[in-house]
Coordinates of N, CA, C and O in Angstrom, one line a residue:
M1 N -13.5 -77.0 67.5 CA -13.6 -76.6 69.2 C -15.5 -76.7 69.3 O -16.1 -75.6 68.5
M2 N -15.7 -77.3 70.4 CA -17.0 -77.4 71.2 C -17.3 -76.2 71.9 O -16.6 -76.2 72.6
R3 N -18.5 -75.2 72.4 CA -18.2 -74.8 73.2 C -19.6 -75.0 73.7 O -20.9 -75.3 72.8
R4 N -20.0 -74.4 75.3 CA -20.8 -75.0 76.2 C -21.4 -74.1 76.8 O -20.4 -73.4 77.5
F5 N -22.9 -73.9 76.7 CA -23.2 -72.7 77.9 C -24.9 -73.4 78.2 O -25.2 -74.1 77.5
T6 N -24.9 -73.1 79.6 CA -26.0 -73.6 80.3 C -26.8 -72.6 81.3 O -26.2 -71.5 81.6
A7 N -27.9 -72.8 81.2 CA -28.6 -71.6 82.2 C -30.0 -72.4 82.6 O -30.7 -73.0 82.5
K8 N -30.0 -72.3 84.0 CA -31.1 -72.6 84.8 C -31.9 -71.8 85.6 O -31.3 -70.7 85.8
C9 N -33.2 -72.5 85.6 CA -34.1 -71.1 86.3 C -34.9 -72.6 87.1 O -35.9 -72.9 85.9
G10 N -35.3 -72.5 88.0 CA -36.2 -73.5 89.0 C -35.9 -74.7 88.3 O -34.8 -75.5 88.3
R11 N -36.4 -75.4 88.0 CA -36.6 -76.9 87.2 C -36.4 -76.9 85.7 O -35.9 -78.3 85.3
I12 N -36.2 -75.5 85.4 CA -35.9 -76.0 83.5 C -34.3 -75.2 83.7 O -34.3 -74.2 83.8
A13 N -34.0 -76.1 82.9 CA -32.1 -76.0 82.5 C -32.2 -76.3 81.1 O -32.6 -76.9 80.4
I14 N -31.5 -75.5 80.4 CA -31.0 -75.4 79.1 C -29.6 -75.4 78.8 O -29.0 -74.4 79.4
T15 N -29.2 -76.1 77.8 CA -28.0 -76.0 77.3 C -28.0 -76.0 75.6 O -28.8 -76.3 74.9
L16 N -26.5 -75.2 75.9 CA -26.7 -74.9 74.2 C -25.0 -74.8 73.8 O -24.2 -74.6 74.7
H17 N -25.0 -75.7 72.9 CA -23.9 -76.4 72.4 C -23.3 -75.2 71.0 O -24.3 -75.9 70.4
L18 N -21.9 -75.2 70.5 CA -22.1 -74.5 69.1 C -20.8 -75.3 69.1 O -19.4 -75.5 69.7
L19 N -20.8 -75.5 68.0 CA -19.5 -76.3 66.9 C -19.3 -75.4 65.6 O -20.4 -75.4 64.6
R20 N -18.1 -74.7 65.5 CA -17.9 -74.0 63.9 C -17.2 -75.2 62.7 O -17.0 -76.0 63.8
M21 N -17.9 -75.2 62.0 CA -18.1 -75.8 60.8 C -17.4 -75.2 59.8 O -17.5 -74.8 59.3
G22 N -16.1 -75.1 60.1 CA -15.5 -73.9 58.9 C -15.6 -72.5 59.0 O -15.7 -72.7 59.9
P23 N -16.5 -71.8 58.1 CA -17.1 -70.8 58.4 C -18.4 -70.6 59.1 O -18.6 -69.6 59.4
D24 N -18.6 -72.0 58.7 CA -20.2 -71.9 59.3 C -21.0 -72.2 60.7 O -19.1 -72.8 62.1
A25 N -22.1 -72.5 61.6 CA -21.9 -72.9 63.1 C -23.0 -74.1 63.0 O -24.2 -73.6 62.3
Q26 N -22.6 -74.9 64.1 CA -24.1 -75.6 64.2 C -24.2 -75.8 65.7 O -23.2 -75.6 66.8
V27 N -25.9 -75.4 66.0 CA -25.8 -75.2 67.5 C -26.7 -76.5 67.6 O -28.0 -76.5 67.0
V28 N -26.9 -76.9 69.1 CA -27.4 -77.7 69.6 C -28.4 -77.0 71.3 O -27.5 -76.7 71.7
I29 N -29.7 -77.0 71.4 CA -30.3 -76.6 72.4 C -30.9 -77.6 72.7 O -32.1 -77.6 71.7
S30 N -30.5 -77.9 74.1 CA -31.9 -79.0 74.5 C -31.8 -78.9 76.1 O -31.3 -77.7 76.7
G31 N -32.3 -79.7 76.8 CA -33.2 -79.3 78.0 C -34.6 -80.3 78.2 O -34.8 -80.8 77.4
G32 N -34.0 -80.5 79.3 CA -34.6 -82.0 79.9 C -34.5 -83.0 79.4 O -33.4 -83.8 79.5
R33 N -35.6 -83.9 78.8 CA -35.5 -85.3 78.2 C -34.6 -84.5 76.7 O -35.9 -84.4 76.1
A34 N -33.7 -84.2 76.3 CA -33.0 -83.9 74.6 C -33.4 -85.3 73.6 O -33.8 -86.3 73.8
H35 N -34.1 -84.2 72.9 CA -34.4 -85.2 71.2 C -34.0 -84.2 70.3 O -33.9 -83.0 70.5
L36 N -34.6 -84.7 69.0 CA -34.9 -83.6 68.2 C -36.2 -83.2 67.6 O -36.8 -83.8 67.4
G37 N -36.5 -81.7 68.2 CA -38.1 -81.7 67.9 C -37.7 -80.5 66.6 O -39.0 -80.4 66.0
A38 N -36.6 -79.5 66.4 CA -37.1 -78.7 65.2 C -35.6 -78.8 64.9 O -34.8 -78.4 65.6
V39 N -35.5 -77.9 63.3 CA -33.8 -77.6 63.1 C -34.8 -76.3 62.3 O -35.5 -76.5 61.0
A40 N -33.5 -75.3 62.5 CA -33.7 -74.2 61.5 C -32.1 -73.6 61.3 O -31.4 -73.9 62.1
L41 N -32.3 -73.6 59.6 CA -31.2 -72.7 59.1 C -31.6 -71.8 58.8 O -32.6 -70.9 57.7
A42 N -30.2 -70.5 58.8 CA -30.4 -69.0 58.8 C -28.8 -68.7 58.0 O -28.0 -69.0 58.3
F43 N -29.3 -68.0 57.1 CA -27.9 -67.8 56.4 C -28.0 -66.1 56.0 O -29.2 -65.8 55.4
P44 N -26.8 -65.2 55.6 CA -27.3 -63.9 55.1 C -26.8 -64.0 54.0 O -27.0 -65.1 53.3
T45 N -27.7 -62.9 53.4 CA -28.5 -62.8 51.7 C -27.3 -61.9 50.9 O -26.3 -61.6 51.8
A46 N -27.0 -61.6 49.7 CA -25.6 -61.2 49.3 C -26.2 -60.2 49.3 O -25.0 -59.0 49.4
D47 N -27.1 -59.7 49.4 CA -27.6 -57.8 49.5 C -27.5 -57.3 51.2 O -27.6 -56.3 51.6
G48 N -27.5 -58.7 52.1 CA -27.2 -57.9 53.5 C -28.0 -58.0 54.1 O -28.1 -57.1 55.1
T49 N -29.2 -58.0 53.3 CA -30.8 -57.7 54.5 C -30.7 -59.1 55.3 O -30.3 -59.3 55.6
R50 N -31.8 -58.8 56.1 CA -32.3 -59.9 56.7 C -31.9 -60.9 56.2 O -32.3 -61.6 55.5
P51 N -30.9 -62.4 57.1 CA -30.8 -63.6 57.2 C -32.0 -63.6 56.3 O -33.4 -64.1 57.0
R52 N -32.0 -65.3 55.7 CA -33.0 -66.5 55.5 C -32.8 -67.0 56.2 O -31.9 -67.5 56.9
E53 N -34.1 -68.1 55.8 CA -34.5 -69.2 57.2 C -35.2 -69.8 56.7 O -36.0 -69.4 56.1
Q54 N -35.2 -71.4 57.5 CA -36.1 -72.0 57.4 C -36.3 -72.4 58.2 O -35.1 -73.1 58.8
A55 N -37.1 -73.6 58.7 CA -37.5 -73.7 60.3 C -38.3 -75.3 59.6 O -39.4 -75.4 59.0
I56 N -37.8 -76.4 60.2 CA -38.5 -77.4 60.3 C -38.9 -77.9 61.6 O -38.0 -77.7 62.1
R57 N -40.2 -78.6 62.2 CA -40.8 -79.3 63.3 C -41.2 -80.7 62.7 O -41.8 -80.8 61.6
L58 N -40.6 -81.4 64.0 CA -41.0 -82.7 64.0 C -42.9 -82.5 64.0 O -43.2 -81.7 65.1
P59 N -43.5 -83.5 63.9 CA -45.0 -83.2 64.4 C -45.4 -83.6 65.8 O -44.2 -84.1 66.4
G60 N -46.0 -82.6 66.1 CA -46.3 -82.4 68.1 C -45.0 -81.9 68.9 O -45.3 -81.8 70.1
H61 N -44.2 -81.0 67.9 CA -43.3 -80.7 68.4 C -43.5 -79.1 68.3 O -43.8 -78.1 67.5
R62 N -42.7 -78.2 69.2 CA -42.9 -76.4 69.2 C -41.7 -75.8 69.4 O -41.9 -75.0 69.4
E63 N -40.6 -76.2 68.7 CA -39.5 -75.8 69.7 C -39.0 -75.2 67.7 O -38.0 -74.7 67.5
D64 N -39.9 -74.9 66.6 CA -39.6 -74.4 65.4 C -39.3 -72.5 65.6 O -37.8 -72.5 65.6
N65 N -40.1 -71.8 66.8 CA -39.9 -71.0 66.8 C -38.2 -70.2 67.4 O -37.5 -69.6 67.0
L66 N -38.1 -70.9 68.3 CA -37.0 -71.1 69.0 C -35.8 -71.0 68.6 O -35.0 -70.2 68.4
A67 N -35.8 -72.6 67.7 CA -34.8 -72.8 66.6 C -34.5 -71.5 65.8 O -33.4 -71.0 65.3
A68 N -35.6 -71.0 65.3 CA -35.5 -70.2 64.2 C -34.4 -68.5 64.6 O -34.2 -67.8 64.2
H69 N -35.8 -68.4 65.7 CA -34.9 -67.0 66.2 C -33.6 -67.1 66.7 O -32.8 -66.5 66.0
A70 N -33.0 -68.7 67.0 CA -31.1 -68.3 67.7 C -30.5 -68.6 66.0 O -29.7 -68.0 66.3
A71 N -31.0 -69.3 65.1 CA -30.5 -69.4 63.1 C -30.4 -68.1 63.6 O -29.9 -67.5 63.0
R72 N -31.1 -67.1 63.4 CA -31.6 -66.3 62.5 C -30.5 -65.1 63.1 O -29.9 -64.1 62.9
R73 N -30.4 -65.2 64.7 CA -29.8 -63.8 65.6 C -28.2 -64.5 65.2 O -27.2 -63.4 65.5
M74 N -28.3 -65.7 65.0 CA -26.5 -66.0 65.0 C -26.2 -65.7 63.8 O -24.9 -65.3 63.3
A75 N -26.5 -65.7 62.8 CA -26.2 -65.8 61.5 C -26.1 -64.8 61.5 O -25.5 -64.0 60.1
T76 N -27.1 -63.4 62.0 CA -27.2 -61.8 61.5 C -25.6 -61.7 62.8 O -24.6 -60.7 61.5
A77 N -25.6 -62.1 62.8 CA -24.2 -61.0 64.3 C -23.1 -62.4 63.7 O -21.7 -61.7 63.4
L78 N -22.6 -63.4 63.5 CA -21.8 -63.9 62.2 C -21.6 -64.0 61.2 O -20.3 -64.2 60.9
G79 N -22.5 -63.3 60.7 CA -22.4 -63.6 59.2 C -22.0 -64.9 58.1 O -21.5 -64.5 57.1
C80 N -22.8 -65.6 58.6 CA -22.5 -66.6 58.0 C -23.7 -67.8 58.0 O -24.5 -67.4 58.8
A81 N -23.9 -69.2 57.5 CA -25.1 -69.9 57.6 C -24.7 -70.4 59.7 O -23.9 -70.8 59.6
V82 N -26.1 -70.4 59.9 CA -26.1 -71.4 61.3 C -27.0 -72.1 61.3 O -28.3 -72.0 60.6
C83 N -26.9 -73.5 61.6 CA -27.5 -74.3 61.5 C -28.0 -74.5 63.3 O -27.5 -75.2 64.3
V84 N -29.7 -74.6 63.7 CA -29.5 -75.0 65.1 C -30.8 -76.1 65.0 O -32.1 -76.3 64.6
S85 N -30.6 -76.8 65.9 CA -31.0 -77.9 65.8 C -31.6 -78.1 67.8 O -31.0 -77.6 68.5
A86 N -32.8 -77.9 67.7 CA -33.6 -78.2 69.3 C -34.4 -79.0 69.5 O -35.1 -79.5 69.0
G87 N -34.5 -79.5 70.7 CA -35.5 -80.2 71.7 C -35.5 -80.4 73.3 O -34.1 -80.0 73.6
I88 N -36.1 -79.8 73.2 CA -36.6 -79.6 74.9 C -37.9 -80.0 75.3 O -39.2 -79.8 74.6
H89 N -37.6 -81.3 76.8 CA -39.0 -81.8 76.8 C -39.2 -81.9 78.4 O -37.7 -82.4 79.1
Y90 N -39.8 -81.3 78.8 CA -40.2 -81.6 80.5 C -41.6 -82.0 80.8 O -42.5 -81.3 79.9
E91 N -41.8 -82.9 81.5 CA -42.9 -83.4 81.7 C -44.1 -82.3 82.2 O -43.6 -81.7 83.3
H92 N -45.1 -82.2 82.0 CA -46.2 -81.4 82.7 C -45.7 -80.1 83.0 O -46.2 -78.9 83.1
I93 N -45.3 -79.9 81.8 CA -44.4 -78.6 81.1 C -45.6 -77.1 81.4 O -46.4 -77.3 80.5
T94 N -45.3 -76.4 82.1 CA -46.6 -75.2 81.8 C -46.2 -73.7 81.2 O -45.4 -74.3 80.2
Q95 N -47.0 -73.0 80.8 CA -47.2 -72.2 79.3 C -46.0 -71.2 79.6 O -45.2 -70.5 79.4
E96 N -45.9 -71.1 81.4 CA -44.9 -70.1 81.9 C -43.7 -70.5 82.0 O -42.4 -70.2 81.7
E97 N -43.5 -72.1 82.4 CA -41.7 -72.9 81.8 C -41.5 -72.5 80.5 O -40.5 -72.5 80.3
I98 N -42.6 -73.0 79.3 CA -41.8 -73.0 78.1 C -41.3 -71.4 77.8 O -40.6 -71.4 76.9
A99 N -42.0 -69.8 78.7 CA -41.9 -68.9 78.0 C -40.3 -69.0 78.6 O -38.9 -68.2 78.0
L100 N -40.2 -69.6 80.0 CA -39.0 -69.3 80.6 C -37.8 -70.3 79.8 O -36.8 -69.6 79.6
A101 N -38.4 -71.5 79.2 CA -37.1 -72.1 78.2 C -36.7 -71.3 77.1 O -35.6 -71.0 76.5
E102 N -38.1 -70.4 75.9 CA -37.7 -69.6 75.5 C -36.9 -68.5 75.5 O -35.9 -68.3 74.8
N103 N -37.1 -68.1 76.6 CA -36.4 -66.7 77.4 C -34.8 -67.7 77.8 O -33.8 -67.1 77.5
L104 N -35.1 -68.0 78.2 CA -33.1 -69.0 78.4 C -32.5 -69.3 77.0 O -31.1 -68.9 77.7
A105 N -33.1 -69.6 76.5 CA -32.3 -69.9 75.1 C -32.3 -68.6 74.3 O -30.7 -68.7 74.2
A106 N -32.4 -67.5 74.5 CA -32.2 -66.3 73.5 C -31.5 -65.8 74.7 O -30.1 -65.0 73.9
D107 N -31.0 -65.5 76.0 CA -29.9 -65.3 76.9 C -28.7 -66.3 76.4 O -27.9 -65.5 75.9
L108 N -29.0 -67.3 76.1 CA -27.8 -68.0 76.1 C -27.1 -68.1 74.6 O -26.1 -68.1 74.4
T109 N -27.9 -67.8 73.5 CA -27.6 -67.3 72.4 C -26.7 -66.1 72.2 O -25.5 -66.2 72.1
E110 N -27.2 -65.2 73.0 CA -26.6 -64.0 73.7 C -25.2 -64.4 73.7 O -24.4 -63.6 74.0
R111 N -25.1 -64.8 75.5 CA -23.9 -65.0 75.9 C -22.8 -65.8 75.0 O -21.7 -65.4 75.5
C112 N -23.1 -66.7 74.2 CA -22.7 -67.2 73.0 C -22.1 -66.2 72.5 O -20.8 -66.0 72.0
L113 N -22.8 -65.6 71.6 CA -22.4 -64.4 71.0 C -21.1 -63.8 71.2 O -20.4 -63.4 70.9
T114 N -21.9 -63.2 72.5 CA -21.1 -62.4 73.3 C -19.1 -62.8 73.7 O -18.2 -62.4 73.6
A115 N -19.6 -64.3 74.4 CA -17.9 -64.8 74.0 C -17.6 -65.2 73.1 O -15.9 -64.9 72.8
L116 N -17.9 -65.5 72.0 CA -17.5 -65.3 70.8 C -16.5 -63.7 70.4 O -15.3 -63.7 69.9
A117 N -17.0 -62.9 70.5 CA -17.2 -61.4 70.4 C -15.5 -61.1 71.4 O -14.8 -60.6 71.1
N118 N -16.1 -61.8 72.6 CA -14.9 -61.3 73.7 C -13.0 -62.0 73.4 O -12.2 -62.0 73.8
R119 N -13.9 -63.4 72.6 CA -12.8 -64.0 72.2 C -11.7 -63.9 70.5 O -11.0 -64.5 70.3
G120 N -12.5 -62.3 70.3 CA -12.1 -61.5 69.3 C -12.4 -62.7 67.7 O -11.7 -62.7 66.7
V121 N -13.4 -63.7 67.8 CA -13.9 -64.6 66.5 C -14.2 -63.5 66.2 O -15.6 -62.8 66.2
T122 N -14.0 -63.2 64.5 CA -14.6 -62.3 63.6 C -15.9 -63.1 63.0 O -15.6 -64.5 62.7
P123 N -16.6 -61.8 62.6 CA -18.3 -62.8 61.7 C -17.2 -63.4 60.6 O -16.4 -63.4 59.8
C124 N -18.0 -64.5 60.0 CA -17.9 -65.6 59.1 C -16.9 -64.8 57.8 O -17.4 -64.0 57.7

């Protein structure tokens, strides 16, 4: 089942799509002219410490920190492997709008986790 969450402030609109893949999760975060700018994979460790993560970004893109944060946060909360693909592009975006997009993505991540918890979705 695919779940969709959206948030908008001014001209910046961000969407988070969640797809459960068996015990794991695939997340797509996009906004503006959607594309693939970065991918991050996070997964819990056997000893229960902070999840391990790896992020890859395409040259000229900056979504790697956003993707890594979302993947790490969701892997921690859900206890499973989480892959986040992110691509956000707005023409002539300002530093303030970049920060806004990052904040909206973080808020959507939390909204998604809250919705899963409220529906009784247990960690993986």
